[in-house]
Coordinates of C-alpha atoms and ligand atoms in Angstrom, one line a residue:
M15 CA -40.0 26.7 -1.7
S16 CA -42.8 28.6 0.2
A17 CA -46.4 28.1 -0.7
K18 CA -46.6 31.7 -1.9
A19 CA -43.6 31.2 -4.3
S20 CA -45.1 27.9 -5.5
R21 CA -48.4 29.7 -6.4
R22 CA -46.5 32.1 -8.6
R23 CA -44.9 29.3 -10.6
S24 CA -46.5 27.9 -13.8
P25 CA -47.7 24.3 -13.7
K26 CA -44.8 23.3 -16.0
E27 CA -42.3 24.9 -13.6
I28 CA -43.9 23.1 -10.6
F29 CA -43.6 19.8 -12.6
W30 CA -39.9 20.4 -13.4
C31 CA -39.2 21.6 -9.9
K32 CA -40.3 18.2 -8.5
R33 CA -38.2 16.3 -11.0
A34 CA -35.1 18.5 -10.7
E35 CA -34.1 17.6 -7.2
H36 CA -33.2 14.0 -7.9
Y37 CA -32.8 14.2 -11.7
D38 CA -29.0 13.6 -11.8
K39 CA -29.5 10.4 -9.7
L40 CA -31.4 8.8 -12.7
Y41 CA -29.1 6.1 -14.1
W42 CA -30.5 6.6 -17.6
V43 CA -29.4 10.3 -17.7
R44 CA -25.8 9.3 -17.4
D45 CA -25.9 6.0 -19.3
K46 CA -22.6 6.0 -21.2
S47 CA -23.8 4.0 -24.2
Y48 CA -26.7 6.4 -24.8
L49 CA -24.4 9.5 -24.5
D50 CA -21.8 7.9 -26.7
A51 CA -24.4 7.1 -29.4
I52 CA -25.4 10.7 -29.4
I53 CA -21.8 11.9 -29.8
E54 CA -21.2 9.3 -32.5
R55 CA -24.3 10.2 -34.5
G56 CA -24.0 14.0 -34.0
D57 CA -20.8 14.3 -36.1
F58 CA -19.6 17.1 -33.8
R59 CA -16.5 19.1 -34.9
K60 CA -14.2 21.7 -33.3
G61 CA -15.5 24.8 -35.0
Q62 CA -19.2 24.2 -34.3
V63 CA -21.6 26.2 -32.2
V64 CA -24.3 23.9 -30.7
L65 CA -27.6 24.6 -29.2
D66 CA -28.8 22.0 -26.6
V67 CA -32.6 22.4 -26.5
G68 CA -34.1 21.3 -23.1
V69 CA -30.6 21.2 -21.7
G70 CA -31.9 20.2 -18.3
T71 CA -29.0 19.7 -15.9
G72 CA -26.5 19.6 -18.8
T73 CA -25.4 16.0 -19.0
V74 CA -25.6 16.0 -22.8
A75 CA -24.2 19.5 -23.2
K76 CA -21.2 18.7 -21.1
K77 CA -20.5 15.6 -23.1
I78 CA -20.6 17.6 -26.3
K79 CA -18.5 20.5 -25.1
P80 CA -15.0 19.1 -25.6
H81 CA -15.8 18.2 -29.2
V82 CA -17.0 21.7 -30.4
K83 CA -16.3 25.4 -30.2
H84 CA -19.2 26.4 -27.9
V85 CA -22.4 25.0 -26.5
I86 CA -25.5 27.0 -25.6
G87 CA -28.1 25.4 -23.4
L88 CA -31.8 26.4 -23.7
D89 CA -34.4 25.3 -21.2
I90 CA -37.8 26.4 -20.0
S91 CA -37.2 25.5 -16.3
D92 CA -35.2 27.5 -13.7
S93 CA -35.3 24.5 -11.4
M94 CA -33.5 22.3 -13.9
L95 CA -31.0 25.0 -14.9
S96 CA -30.2 25.8 -11.2
R97 CA -29.1 22.2 -10.6
S98 CA -25.8 22.4 -12.4
N99 CA -22.4 24.0 -12.7
W100 CA -22.3 25.5 -16.2
E101 CA -18.7 26.5 -16.5
G102 CA -17.9 27.1 -20.2
I103 CA -21.5 26.7 -21.3
S104 CA -23.9 29.6 -22.1
L105 CA -27.5 29.4 -20.9
V106 CA -30.8 30.8 -22.1
K107 CA -34.0 30.3 -20.1
W108 CA -36.6 30.1 -22.9
D109 CA -39.4 28.1 -24.4
V110 CA -38.2 26.5 -27.6
C111 CA -41.7 27.0 -29.1
Q112 CA -41.0 30.8 -29.1
R113 CA -38.8 32.5 -31.6
L114 CA -35.6 33.9 -30.1
F115 CA -32.4 33.5 -32.2
D116 CA -32.0 34.7 -35.8
K117 CA -32.0 32.3 -38.7
N118 CA -28.9 30.3 -39.6
V119 CA -27.0 30.5 -36.2
F120 CA -26.1 27.0 -35.1
D121 CA -24.2 24.1 -36.7
R122 CA -26.0 21.5 -34.5
I123 CA -29.1 21.4 -32.4
V124 CA -29.5 18.6 -29.9
A125 CA -32.6 17.7 -28.0
R126 CA -32.6 14.5 -25.8
M127 CA -35.9 13.5 -24.2
V128 CA -37.5 16.9 -24.7
F129 CA -40.0 16.9 -27.6
H130 CA -42.3 14.3 -25.9
H131 CA -43.0 17.0 -23.3
I132 CA -44.1 19.6 -26.0
L133 CA -47.8 18.9 -26.2
D134 CA -49.1 22.1 -27.9
D135 CA -46.8 23.2 -30.7
L136 CA -44.4 20.4 -31.5
D137 CA -44.3 21.3 -35.3
G138 CA -43.7 24.9 -34.4
A139 CA -40.8 23.9 -32.1
L140 CA -39.2 21.8 -34.8
K141 CA -39.6 24.6 -37.3
R142 CA -37.9 27.0 -34.9
C143 CA -35.0 24.5 -34.7
F144 CA -34.9 24.3 -38.5
D145 CA -34.7 28.1 -38.8
M146 CA -32.0 28.4 -36.2
L147 CA -29.7 25.9 -38.0
K148 CA -27.2 27.0 -40.6
P149 CA -27.7 25.5 -44.1
G150 CA -26.1 22.0 -43.8
G151 CA -26.5 22.0 -40.0
K152 CA -28.0 19.0 -38.3
I153 CA -30.6 18.4 -35.6
I154 CA -30.1 15.4 -33.4
I155 CA -33.2 14.3 -31.5
A156 CA -33.1 11.4 -29.0
E157 CA -36.4 10.0 -27.7
G158 CA -37.8 6.9 -26.0
L159 CA -40.2 4.6 -27.7
P160 CA -42.6 1.9 -26.4
P161 CA -40.6 -1.4 -26.2
S162 CA -42.5 -2.8 -29.3
D163 CA -45.0 -1.6 -31.9
D164 CA -47.5 -4.2 -30.8
P165 CA -50.8 -2.3 -30.1
G166 CA -51.4 -4.1 -26.8
V167 CA -47.9 -3.2 -25.6
V168 CA -48.2 0.4 -26.8
K169 CA -51.5 0.7 -24.9
W170 CA -49.9 -0.6 -21.7
Y171 CA -47.0 1.8 -22.1
E172 CA -49.4 4.8 -22.6
G173 CA -51.4 3.7 -19.5
M174 CA -48.3 3.3 -17.5
F175 CA -46.9 6.8 -18.4
A176 CA -50.3 8.4 -17.8
L177 CA -49.7 7.7 -14.1
K178 CA -46.4 9.7 -14.4
E179 CA -47.0 12.7 -16.6
E180 CA -48.8 14.2 -19.6
R181 CA -46.7 13.4 -22.6
R182 CA -46.5 12.2 -26.2
T183 CA -45.8 8.6 -27.2
F184 CA -43.7 8.7 -30.3
T185 CA -43.3 6.1 -33.0
E186 CA -40.2 6.1 -35.3
R187 CA -42.5 6.9 -38.2
E188 CA -44.1 9.9 -36.5
L189 CA -40.7 11.4 -35.5
Y190 CA -39.5 10.9 -39.1
E191 CA -42.5 12.5 -40.6
R192 CA -42.5 15.5 -38.2
V193 CA -38.8 16.1 -38.8
A194 CA -39.4 15.9 -42.6
K195 CA -42.4 18.3 -42.3
A196 CA -40.2 20.9 -40.6
G197 CA -38.0 20.9 -43.7
F198 CA -35.2 18.5 -42.8
R199 CA -33.7 16.2 -45.4
N200 CA -31.3 13.2 -45.4
I201 CA -33.1 12.0 -42.2
A202 CA -31.5 9.0 -40.5
V203 CA -33.2 7.0 -37.7
C204 CA -30.9 5.0 -35.4
R205 CA -32.1 2.7 -32.8
H206 CA -30.5 2.5 -29.4
I207 CA -31.4 -0.1 -26.8
M208 CA -30.5 0.7 -23.2
H209 CA -29.9 -2.5 -21.3
G210 CA -30.8 -3.2 -17.7
F211 CA -32.7 0.1 -17.1
S212 CA -33.7 0.1 -13.4
V213 CA -37.4 0.8 -12.9
R214 CA -36.8 1.2 -9.2
N215 CA -34.1 3.9 -9.7
W216 CA -36.3 5.7 -12.3
L217 CA -39.3 5.8 -9.9
A218 CA -37.3 6.7 -6.8
N219 CA -35.9 9.8 -8.5
S220 CA -39.0 10.8 -10.5
G221 CA -40.4 13.3 -8.0
L222 CA -43.6 11.3 -8.1
P223 CA -45.7 10.7 -4.9
K224 CA -45.0 7.3 -3.4
E225 CA -48.5 6.1 -4.3
A226 CA -47.9 6.7 -8.0
Q227 CA -44.4 5.1 -7.7
H228 CA -46.0 1.9 -6.2
K229 CA -48.7 1.8 -8.9
I230 CA -46.2 2.0 -11.7
M231 CA -43.9 -0.6 -10.2
D232 CA -46.9 -2.9 -9.7
M233 CA -47.9 -2.4 -13.4
H234 CA -44.4 -3.6 -14.4
M235 CA -44.3 -6.5 -12.0
N236 CA -47.8 -7.7 -13.1
A237 CA -47.5 -6.9 -16.8
G238 CA -48.4 -9.5 -19.3
D239 CA -45.9 -11.7 -21.1
D240 CA -46.2 -9.5 -24.2
V241 CA -44.9 -6.5 -22.2
K242 CA -42.3 -8.5 -20.2
G243 CA -41.1 -10.2 -23.4
A244 CA -40.8 -6.9 -25.3
Y245 CA -38.8 -5.3 -22.5
G246 CA -36.7 -8.5 -21.9
M247 CA -37.7 -7.8 -18.2
R248 CA -35.8 -9.4 -15.4
I249 CA -36.9 -9.1 -11.8
V250 CA -33.9 -8.9 -9.5
G251 CA -34.0 -8.1 -5.8
G252 CA -37.4 -6.4 -6.0
D253 CA -36.4 -4.3 -9.0
C254 CA -37.5 -4.6 -12.6
L255 CA -34.6 -4.4 -15.1
I256 CA -35.8 -3.7 -18.6
N257 CA -34.2 -3.0 -22.0
T258 CA -35.6 0.3 -23.2
R259 CA -36.0 1.2 -26.9
N260 CA -34.7 4.6 -27.8
V261 CA -34.2 6.3 -31.1
I262 CA -31.8 9.0 -32.4
V263 CA -33.2 10.9 -35.3
I264 CA -30.8 13.1 -37.3
G265 CA -32.0 15.6 -39.9
E266 CA -30.0 18.0 -42.1
K267 CA -31.1 21.5 -43.1
Ligands
LIG21 C1 -36.3 14.9 -19.5 S1 -35.5 16.4 -19.4 C2 -34.1 16.2 -20.5 C3 -32.9 17.0 -20.1 C4 -31.6 16.8 -20.9 N1 -31.9 17.0 -22.3 C5 -31.2 15.3 -20.7 O1 -31.2 14.5 -21.6 O2 -30.7 15.0 -19.6 C6 -36.5 17.5 -20.4 C7 -36.0 19.0 -20.3 O3 -36.7 19.7 -21.3 C8 -37.1 21.0 -20.8 N2 -38.3 21.5 -21.6 C9 -39.5 21.0 -21.6 N3 -40.3 21.7 -22.5 C10 -39.5 22.7 -22.9 C11 -39.7 23.8 -23.8 N4 -40.9 24.0 -24.4 N5 -38.7 24.6 -24.1 C12 -37.4 24.4 -23.5 N6 -37.2 23.4 -22.7 C13 -38.2 22.6 -22.4 C14 -37.4 20.7 -19.3 O4 -37.4 21.8 -18.5 C15 -36.4 19.7 -19.0 O5 -35.2 20.3 -18.5

C-alpha cells in the first residue's frame, strides 16, 4: 500500500490491514475444538439464513455454510474481506453499529471475537443484531476472557493486551448482562478452554512491531505464579503454551 493510500484509510482500517496479512496463520482462528463448539451451540439447520458479524477471513462462516441455507458475512474491513475466497457466501462491507438490514431477517447471527473491538457503541451493535433476528432466532457470541477472575490476573491481562490493541476486557457477567439488555432471553453461557494456545504463533502473526511482540512474550515468560497457574502455562522450546478461557453466549429473540 502506498503512503498516499494509507493516509486515506481510517485508523481502524490501518489496524485491520496490518492484522489481515497473516491472520489465517493464527492457530486459534482454525482451532477445531473452538469451531466445533460454535457449531454445536449454534443449533444450525438447513433452512436457516445466517449473518456472520465481523466475518473477517471467513473461517467461522465457511464452517457454518454446509449446515444452513445461506451465510452472509458482514465486516468493516476491506483488508480482512479481501483475504479469502468467498464462493457461496454473500458479503457486506459495513459497520455493525449502523443500521442496514430490516428487522426480522436472520435465523442466526454469529460473532466470534468481534465485540471486544467495539469500543463506542456496543449496546447499539447488540440492539442492531437483536432487531435483525427473526423472532425465535438466536445470537451466538464467542469471546475470550482473562484466564481467571482474580483481580491481579485480570490486571495483568489488561496490561498485556494494552501493548497489543485498544479493546474491551469482558467478564461472563458483563456479556450476559449486555445480551439481556439488548432484549435477548433464554441466555446460555458456555465455557470453552482452548488448550496449548501458542503465544509465539499469536505474536508472530499479530501484525505488531517486533518490539511489542518481544515485550508481550517477556510479560508471559516473567508472569507471576498466579498468571502462570491460571493459564496452566508451559514453556516449551522458547514458546509459551497456555490454556485460554473462552465463552460462547447464546441468546434468543
Ligand atoms: C478478530 S477478527 C474475527 C474474525 C472472525 N470472526 C473469526 O473469528 O475469525 C474481528 C473482525 O471484526 C471486524 N470488525 C471489527 N469491528 C467491526 C464493526 N464495527 N463492524 C463490523 N465488523 C467489525 C474486523 O474487521 C475483523 O475482521
